Short mmCIF file of C-alpha atoms in Angstrom, two decimals:
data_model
loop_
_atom_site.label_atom_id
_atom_site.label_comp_id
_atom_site.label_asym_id
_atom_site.label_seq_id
_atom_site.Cartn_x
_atom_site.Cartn_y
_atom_site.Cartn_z
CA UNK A 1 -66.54 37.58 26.47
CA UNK A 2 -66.82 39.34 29.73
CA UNK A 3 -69.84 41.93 29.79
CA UNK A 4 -72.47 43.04 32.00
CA UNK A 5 -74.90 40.53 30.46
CA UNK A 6 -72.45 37.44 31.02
CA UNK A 7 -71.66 38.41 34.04
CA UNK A 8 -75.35 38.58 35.39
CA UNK A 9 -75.29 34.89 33.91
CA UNK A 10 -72.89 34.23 35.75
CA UNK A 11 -74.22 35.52 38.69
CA UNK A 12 -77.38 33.61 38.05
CA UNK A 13 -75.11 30.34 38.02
CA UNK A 14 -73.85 31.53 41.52
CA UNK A 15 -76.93 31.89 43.01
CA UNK A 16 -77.97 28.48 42.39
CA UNK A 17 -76.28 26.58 45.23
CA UNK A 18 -76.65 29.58 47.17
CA UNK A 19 -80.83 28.91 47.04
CA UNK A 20 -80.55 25.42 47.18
CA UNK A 21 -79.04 25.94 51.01
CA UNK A 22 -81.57 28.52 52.01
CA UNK A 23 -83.87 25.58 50.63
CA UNK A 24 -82.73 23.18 52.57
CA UNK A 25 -80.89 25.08 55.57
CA UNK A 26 -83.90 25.43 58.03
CA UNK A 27 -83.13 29.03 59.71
CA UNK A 28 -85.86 31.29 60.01
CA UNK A 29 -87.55 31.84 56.89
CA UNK A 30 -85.33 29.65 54.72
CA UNK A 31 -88.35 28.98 52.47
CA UNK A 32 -89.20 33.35 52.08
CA UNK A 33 -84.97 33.82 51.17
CA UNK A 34 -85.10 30.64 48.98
CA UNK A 35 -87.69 32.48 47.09
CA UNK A 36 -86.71 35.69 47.36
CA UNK A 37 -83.04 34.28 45.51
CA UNK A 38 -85.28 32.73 42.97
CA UNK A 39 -86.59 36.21 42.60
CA UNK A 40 -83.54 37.38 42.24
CA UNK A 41 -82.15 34.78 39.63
CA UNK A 42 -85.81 35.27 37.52
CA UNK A 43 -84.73 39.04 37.23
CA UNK A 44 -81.12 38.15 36.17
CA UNK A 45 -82.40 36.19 33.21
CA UNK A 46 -84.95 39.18 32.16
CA UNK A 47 -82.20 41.53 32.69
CA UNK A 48 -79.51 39.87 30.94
CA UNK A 49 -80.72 39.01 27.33
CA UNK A 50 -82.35 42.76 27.85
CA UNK A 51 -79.26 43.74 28.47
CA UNK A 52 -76.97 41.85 26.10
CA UNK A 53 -79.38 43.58 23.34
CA UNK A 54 -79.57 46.56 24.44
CA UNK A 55 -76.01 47.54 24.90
CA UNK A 56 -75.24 45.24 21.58
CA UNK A 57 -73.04 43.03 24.06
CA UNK A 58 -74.12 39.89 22.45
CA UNK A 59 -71.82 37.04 22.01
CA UNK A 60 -71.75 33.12 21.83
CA UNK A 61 -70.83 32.52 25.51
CA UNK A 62 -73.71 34.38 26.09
CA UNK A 63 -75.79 33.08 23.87
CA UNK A 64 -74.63 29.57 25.50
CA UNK A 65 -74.49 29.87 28.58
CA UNK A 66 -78.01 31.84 29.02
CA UNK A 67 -79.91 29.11 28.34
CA UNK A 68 -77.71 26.47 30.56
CA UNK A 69 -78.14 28.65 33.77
CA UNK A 70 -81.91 28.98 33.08
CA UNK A 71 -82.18 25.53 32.91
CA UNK A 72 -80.47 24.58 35.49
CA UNK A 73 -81.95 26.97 38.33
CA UNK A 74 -85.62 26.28 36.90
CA UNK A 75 -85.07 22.06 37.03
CA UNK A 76 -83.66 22.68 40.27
CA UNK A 77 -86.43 24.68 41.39
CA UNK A 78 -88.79 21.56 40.16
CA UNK A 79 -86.86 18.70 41.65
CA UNK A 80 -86.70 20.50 44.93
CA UNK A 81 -90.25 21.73 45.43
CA UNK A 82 -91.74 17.90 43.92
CA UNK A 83 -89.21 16.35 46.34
CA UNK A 84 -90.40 18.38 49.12
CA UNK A 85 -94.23 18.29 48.58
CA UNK A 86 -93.91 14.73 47.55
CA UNK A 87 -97.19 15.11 45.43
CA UNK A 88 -98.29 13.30 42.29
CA UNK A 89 -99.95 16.72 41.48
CA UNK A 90 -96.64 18.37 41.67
CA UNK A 91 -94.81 15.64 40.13
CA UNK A 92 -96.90 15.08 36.48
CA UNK A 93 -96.30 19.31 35.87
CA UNK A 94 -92.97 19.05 36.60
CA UNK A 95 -92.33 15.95 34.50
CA UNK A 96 -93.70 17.38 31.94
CA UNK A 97 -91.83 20.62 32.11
CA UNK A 98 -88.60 18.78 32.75
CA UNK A 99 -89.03 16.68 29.55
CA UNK A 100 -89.81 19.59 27.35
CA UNK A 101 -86.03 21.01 28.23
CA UNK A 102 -84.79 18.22 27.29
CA UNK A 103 -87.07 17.55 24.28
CA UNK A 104 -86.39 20.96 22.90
CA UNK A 105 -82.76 21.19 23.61
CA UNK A 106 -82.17 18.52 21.34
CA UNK A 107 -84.26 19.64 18.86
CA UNK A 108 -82.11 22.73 18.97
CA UNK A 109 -79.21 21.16 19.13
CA UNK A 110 -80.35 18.84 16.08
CA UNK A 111 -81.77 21.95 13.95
CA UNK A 112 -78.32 23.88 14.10
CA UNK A 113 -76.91 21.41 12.82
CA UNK A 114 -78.95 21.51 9.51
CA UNK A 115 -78.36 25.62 9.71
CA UNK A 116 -81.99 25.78 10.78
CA UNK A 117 -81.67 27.25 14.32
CA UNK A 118 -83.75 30.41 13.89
CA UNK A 119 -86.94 28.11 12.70
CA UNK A 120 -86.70 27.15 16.54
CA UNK A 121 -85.64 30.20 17.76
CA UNK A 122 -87.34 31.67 21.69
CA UNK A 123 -91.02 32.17 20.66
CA UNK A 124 -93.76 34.33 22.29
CA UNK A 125 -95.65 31.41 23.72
CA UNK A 126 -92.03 30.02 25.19
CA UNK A 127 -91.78 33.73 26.93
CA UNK A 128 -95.30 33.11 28.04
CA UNK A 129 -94.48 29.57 29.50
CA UNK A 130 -91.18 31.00 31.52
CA UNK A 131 -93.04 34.14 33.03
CA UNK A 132 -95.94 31.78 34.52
CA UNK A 133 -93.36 28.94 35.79
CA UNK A 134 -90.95 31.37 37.50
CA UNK A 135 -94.01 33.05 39.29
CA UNK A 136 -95.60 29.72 40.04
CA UNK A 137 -92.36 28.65 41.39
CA UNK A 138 -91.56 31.75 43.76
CA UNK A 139 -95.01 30.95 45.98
CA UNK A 140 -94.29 27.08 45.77
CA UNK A 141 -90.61 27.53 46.89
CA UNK A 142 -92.10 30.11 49.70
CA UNK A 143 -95.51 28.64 50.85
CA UNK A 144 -95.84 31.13 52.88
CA UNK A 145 -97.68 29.85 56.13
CA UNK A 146 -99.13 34.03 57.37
CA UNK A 147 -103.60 33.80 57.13
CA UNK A 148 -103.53 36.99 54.69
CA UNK A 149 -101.26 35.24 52.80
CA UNK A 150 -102.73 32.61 52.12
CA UNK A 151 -104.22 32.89 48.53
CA UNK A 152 -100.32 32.91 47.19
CA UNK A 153 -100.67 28.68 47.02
CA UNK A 154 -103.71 28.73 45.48
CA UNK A 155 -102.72 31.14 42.96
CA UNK A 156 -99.23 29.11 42.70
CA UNK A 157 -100.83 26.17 42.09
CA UNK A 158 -103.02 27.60 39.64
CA UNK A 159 -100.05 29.69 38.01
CA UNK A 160 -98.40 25.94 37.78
CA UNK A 161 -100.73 24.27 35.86
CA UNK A 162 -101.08 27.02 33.18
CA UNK A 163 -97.48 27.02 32.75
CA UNK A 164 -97.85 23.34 32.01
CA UNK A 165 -100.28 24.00 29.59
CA UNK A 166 -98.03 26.23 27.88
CA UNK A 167 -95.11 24.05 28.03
CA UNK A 168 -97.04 21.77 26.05
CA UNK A 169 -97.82 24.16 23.59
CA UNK A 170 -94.87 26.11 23.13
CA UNK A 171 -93.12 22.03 22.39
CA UNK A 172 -95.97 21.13 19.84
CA UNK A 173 -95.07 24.54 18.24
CA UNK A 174 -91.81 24.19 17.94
CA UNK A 175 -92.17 20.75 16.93
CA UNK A 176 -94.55 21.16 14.56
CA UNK A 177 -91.88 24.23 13.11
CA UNK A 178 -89.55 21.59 12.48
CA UNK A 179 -91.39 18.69 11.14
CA UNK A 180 -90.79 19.56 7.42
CA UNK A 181 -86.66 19.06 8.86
CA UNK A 182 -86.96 15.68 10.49
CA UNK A 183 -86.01 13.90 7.55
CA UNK A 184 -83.07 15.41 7.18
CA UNK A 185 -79.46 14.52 7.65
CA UNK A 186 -77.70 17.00 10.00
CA UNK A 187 -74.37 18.39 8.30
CA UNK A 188 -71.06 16.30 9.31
CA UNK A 189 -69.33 17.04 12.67
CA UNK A 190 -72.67 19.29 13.89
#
């Protein structure tokens, strides 16, 4: 159960309230370290399902608890930049992305339960989604306030909305992968 790849997961886990401080903590350049831990977590979650492959280190805590600290620093991420910016342009994306967690957590949940997991398995448009959130989120979490920097917002914001876009792809995909299931009874106890 313990290997590399869970323990970068777990790692990942322990960064969490570790950026939401730097968030919130207001020393010098809280907002560049807050990022820079975001950075930090985004590589952990390349690195570990890389890894857990890789070195054939797979295993069901793994495979469990991946997806829960992904989750959880990426909402996180969400609530505290929305929260912060306090902006119904910030708000609807993150809505959105918020709901399709939860949306297609359940469906997962609900499709391994008919032994139909893999028909709603990580696809290449769900990749595509995660890449342009985590990126959108590193300059939204940073804003940096430096004159040459000062296309990283504009790119953020426009790195945010095509991440939404995706998000609302990738769900009608995996939706629409399922719908031939959805009249199905899952099987007892799943």
């Amino acid at each position: 159960m313990i290997n590399i790849p869970n323990l970068l997961t777990l790692f990942r886990l322990l960064l969490i309230p570790v950026f939401l401080w730097l968030f919130y903590s207001g020393i010098e350049s809280a907002r560049f370290w807050a990022a820079l831990v975001f950075v930090l977590a985004a590589i952990t979650d390349a690195l570990d399902g890389y890894l857990a492959r890789k070195l054939e280190q797979s295993t069901p805590f793994g495979a469990f608890l991946d997806p829960v600290a992904d989750k959880v620093m990426v909402v996180m991420a969400l609530v505290l930049v929305t929260v912060d910016m306090q902006l119904l342009w910030m708000t609807i994306p993150a809505l959105i992305m918020i709901s399709r967690e939860i949306i297609i957590s359940a469906l997962r949940e609900w499709m391994a339960g008919l032994g139909r997991r893999a028909s709603v398995a990580v696809s290449g448009s769900g990749k595509l989604k995660t890449i342009f959130q985590m990126l959108a989120l590193i300059g939204l979490i940073w804003q940096p306030a430096a004159a040459w920097l000062s296309w990283v917002m504009p790119l953020s914001w426009g790195l945010l909305y095509i991440a939404t876009v995706l998000t609302i792809t990738s769900m009608v995909q995996y939706v629409y992968a399922s719908r031939n299931d959805f009249g199905t009874e899952p099987e007892q106890g799943a």
